[in-house]
PDB file of C-alpha atoms in Angstrom:
ATOM      1  CA  UNK A   1     -21.780 -25.003  -2.564  1.00 85.00           C
ATOM      2  CA  UNK A   2     -18.628 -24.966  -0.452  1.00 88.00           C
ATOM      3  CA  UNK A   3     -16.268 -22.015  -0.679  1.00 85.00           C
ATOM      4  CA  UNK A   4     -12.982 -21.424   1.100  1.00 86.00           C
ATOM      5  CA  UNK A   5     -13.657 -17.807   2.072  1.00 80.00           C
ATOM      6  CA  UNK A   6     -16.681 -15.603   1.584  1.00 75.00           C
ATOM      7  CA  UNK A   7     -14.645 -12.798   0.014  1.00 73.00           C
ATOM      8  CA  UNK A   8     -13.446 -15.296  -2.624  1.00 76.00           C
ATOM      9  CA  UNK A   9     -17.045 -15.812  -3.712  1.00 79.00           C
ATOM     10  CA  UNK A  10     -17.726 -12.120  -4.190  1.00 79.00           C
ATOM     11  CA  UNK A  11     -16.908  -8.717  -2.782  1.00 79.00           C
ATOM     12  CA  UNK A  12     -20.299  -7.375  -3.664  1.00 82.00           C
ATOM     13  CA  UNK A  13     -23.120  -7.156  -1.118  1.00 85.00           C
ATOM     14  CA  UNK A  14     -25.807  -7.200  -3.818  1.00 89.00           C
ATOM     15  CA  UNK A  15     -24.471 -10.461  -5.266  1.00 87.00           C
ATOM     16  CA  UNK A  16     -24.258 -12.171  -1.871  1.00 86.00           C
ATOM     17  CA  UNK A  17     -27.760 -10.918  -0.982  1.00 86.00           C
ATOM     18  CA  UNK A  18     -29.162 -12.182  -4.282  1.00 89.00           C
ATOM     19  CA  UNK A  19     -27.498 -15.545  -3.692  1.00 86.00           C
ATOM     20  CA  UNK A  20     -29.013 -15.757  -0.223  1.00 86.00           C
ATOM     21  CA  UNK A  21     -32.460 -14.695  -1.511  1.00 89.00           C
ATOM     22  CA  UNK A  22     -32.396 -17.360  -4.226  1.00 91.00           C
ATOM     23  CA  UNK A  23     -32.025 -20.003  -1.508  1.00 87.00           C
ATOM     24  CA  UNK A  24     -28.707 -21.277  -2.845  1.00 85.00           C
ATOM     25  CA  UNK A  25     -27.115 -23.113   0.024  1.00 85.00           C
ATOM     26  CA  UNK A  26     -23.449 -22.434   0.543  1.00 81.00           C
ATOM     27  CA  UNK A  27     -20.938 -22.732   3.342  1.00 85.00           C
ATOM     28  CA  UNK A  28     -17.820 -20.656   3.777  1.00 84.00           C
ATOM     29  CA  UNK A  29     -15.214 -22.911   5.380  1.00 88.00           C
ATOM     30  CA  UNK A  30     -13.661 -19.998   7.257  1.00 85.00           C
ATOM     31  CA  UNK A  31     -17.026 -19.429   9.063  1.00 85.00           C
ATOM     32  CA  UNK A  32     -19.244 -22.515   8.764  1.00 86.00           C
ATOM     33  CA  UNK A  33     -21.785 -21.443  11.419  1.00 87.00           C
ATOM     34  CA  UNK A  34     -22.423 -17.994   9.921  1.00 85.00           C
ATOM     35  CA  UNK A  35     -26.078 -17.058   9.482  1.00 86.00           C
ATOM     36  CA  UNK A  36     -27.618 -14.848   6.787  1.00 85.00           C
ATOM     37  CA  UNK A  37     -27.210 -11.565   8.696  1.00 88.00           C
ATOM     38  CA  UNK A  38     -23.573 -12.273   9.511  1.00 88.00           C
ATOM     39  CA  UNK A  39     -22.815 -13.242   5.905  1.00 85.00           C
ATOM     40  CA  UNK A  40     -24.278  -9.951   4.694  1.00 87.00           C
ATOM     41  CA  UNK A  41     -22.228  -7.981   7.222  1.00 89.00           C
ATOM     42  CA  UNK A  42     -19.054  -9.798   6.200  1.00 86.00           C
ATOM     43  CA  UNK A  43     -19.911  -9.194   2.533  1.00 87.00           C
ATOM     44  CA  UNK A  44     -20.347  -5.472   3.281  1.00 90.00           C
ATOM     45  CA  UNK A  45     -16.913  -5.345   4.890  1.00 90.00           C
ATOM     46  CA  UNK A  46     -15.404  -7.283   1.972  1.00 87.00           C
ATOM     47  CA  UNK A  47     -16.929  -4.803  -0.489  1.00 89.00           C
ATOM     48  CA  UNK A  48     -15.616  -1.880   1.606  1.00 92.00           C
ATOM     49  CA  UNK A  49     -12.158  -3.469   1.746  1.00 91.00           C
ATOM     50  CA  UNK A  50     -12.093  -4.015  -2.030  1.00 89.00           C
ATOM     51  CA  UNK A  51     -13.050  -0.368  -2.600  1.00 93.00           C
ATOM     52  CA  UNK A  52     -10.300   0.820  -0.244  1.00 94.00           C
ATOM     53  CA  UNK A  53      -7.705  -1.427  -1.888  1.00 93.00           C
ATOM     54  CA  UNK A  54      -8.693  -0.050  -5.287  1.00 93.00           C
ATOM     55  CA  UNK A  55      -8.461   3.555  -4.083  1.00 96.00           C
ATOM     56  CA  UNK A  56      -5.044   2.973  -2.477  1.00 95.00           C
ATOM     57  CA  UNK A  57      -3.757   1.279  -5.624  1.00 93.00           C
ATOM     58  CA  UNK A  58      -4.977   4.105  -7.862  1.00 93.00           C
ATOM     59  CA  UNK A  59      -3.454   6.671  -5.512  1.00 93.00           C
ATOM     60  CA  UNK A  60      -0.111   4.849  -5.422  1.00 90.00           C
ATOM     61  CA  UNK A  61      -0.047   4.526  -9.220  1.00 88.00           C
ATOM     62  CA  UNK A  62      -0.819   8.245  -9.622  1.00 89.00           C
ATOM     63  CA  UNK A  63       2.009   9.105  -7.215  1.00 89.00           C
ATOM     64  CA  UNK A  64       4.375   6.772  -9.062  1.00 84.00           C
ATOM     65  CA  UNK A  65       3.357   8.322 -12.396  1.00 83.00           C
ATOM     66  CA  UNK A  66       4.076  11.770 -10.984  1.00 86.00           C
ATOM     67  CA  UNK A  67       7.569  10.549 -10.054  1.00 83.00           C
ATOM     68  CA  UNK A  68       7.977   8.961 -13.500  1.00 78.00           C
ATOM     69  CA  UNK A  69       8.173   5.442 -12.095  1.00 73.00           C
ATOM     70  CA  UNK A  70       5.191   3.734 -13.772  1.00 69.00           C
ATOM     71  CA  UNK A  71       5.429   1.938 -17.077  1.00 66.00           C
ATOM     72  CA  UNK A  72       9.161   1.446 -16.992  1.00 61.00           C
ATOM     73  CA  UNK A  73      10.793  -1.844 -16.181  1.00 64.00           C
ATOM     74  CA  UNK A  74      13.849  -2.006 -13.957  1.00 63.00           C
ATOM     75  CA  UNK A  75      15.965  -2.913 -16.987  1.00 63.00           C
ATOM     76  CA  UNK A  76      14.654   0.067 -18.941  1.00 63.00           C
ATOM     77  CA  UNK A  77      15.312   2.343 -15.972  1.00 63.00           C
ATOM     78  CA  UNK A  78      18.879   1.072 -15.732  1.00 66.00           C
ATOM     79  CA  UNK A  79      19.357   1.720 -19.453  1.00 68.00           C
ATOM     80  CA  UNK A  80      18.055   5.276 -19.276  1.00 70.00           C
ATOM     81  CA  UNK A  81      20.522   8.047 -20.227  1.00 72.00           C
ATOM     82  CA  UNK A  82      20.795   9.225 -16.601  1.00 74.00           C
ATOM     83  CA  UNK A  83      21.553   5.725 -15.292  1.00 73.00           C
ATOM     84  CA  UNK A  84      24.074   5.066 -18.033  1.00 73.00           C
ATOM     85  CA  UNK A  85      25.811   8.388 -17.399  1.00 74.00           C
ATOM     86  CA  UNK A  86      25.934   7.622 -13.677  1.00 72.00           C
ATOM     87  CA  UNK A  87      27.314   4.152 -14.419  1.00 73.00           C
ATOM     88  CA  UNK A  88      30.019   5.579 -16.696  1.00 72.00           C
ATOM     89  CA  UNK A  89      31.100   8.065 -13.995  1.00 71.00           C
ATOM     90  CA  UNK A  90      31.121   5.337 -11.383  1.00 70.00           C
ATOM     91  CA  UNK A  91      32.976   2.912 -13.646  1.00 67.00           C
ATOM     92  CA  UNK A  92      35.770   5.386 -14.317  1.00 69.00           C
ATOM     93  CA  UNK A  93      36.438   5.753 -10.586  1.00 64.00           C
ATOM     94  CA  UNK A  94      36.456   2.050  -9.682  1.00 57.00           C
ATOM     95  CA  UNK A  95      39.611   0.019  -9.498  1.00 46.00           C
ATOM     96  CA  UNK A  96      39.639  -3.253 -11.434  1.00 49.00           C
ATOM     97  CA  UNK A  97      39.100  -5.409  -8.325  1.00 50.00           C
ATOM     98  CA  UNK A  98      35.658  -3.838  -7.767  1.00 58.00           C
ATOM     99  CA  UNK A  99      34.501  -3.983 -11.378  1.00 57.00           C
ATOM    100  CA  UNK A 100      33.089  -7.479 -10.955  1.00 57.00           C
ATOM    101  CA  UNK A 101      30.769  -6.317  -8.159  1.00 61.00           C
ATOM    102  CA  UNK A 102      29.750  -3.297 -10.214  1.00 59.00           C
ATOM    103  CA  UNK A 103      28.877  -5.484 -13.194  1.00 64.00           C
ATOM    104  CA  UNK A 104      26.895  -7.877 -11.018  1.00 60.00           C
ATOM    105  CA  UNK A 105      24.898  -4.930  -9.666  1.00 62.00           C
ATOM    106  CA  UNK A 106      23.922  -3.937 -13.194  1.00 63.00           C
ATOM    107  CA  UNK A 107      23.608  -7.559 -14.335  1.00 62.00           C
ATOM    108  CA  UNK A 108      26.166  -7.105 -17.080  1.00 61.00           C
TER     109      UNK A 108
END
């Protein structure tokens, strides 16, 4: 089996170890001369990296939820009562030559 990168095959040390134990021959094109020990070390780092990415993502989503930023599209945010009130205040103070730029900013 030929794979582009080892971490594309799996980010799980147990899976890579089981694959190696079952004598399935595979080559990762990003490290064709890698031996069994090196492949297991790289798999361990890939698993660690995946865990860290997951933790950072969960942390960032929790922080965004706390700020009220998750689950709302940009369009929905722009149509919220606060955004519309801000837009109305801004619109009333803009001369007609700048209204085109204002509308483009809000995609209206």
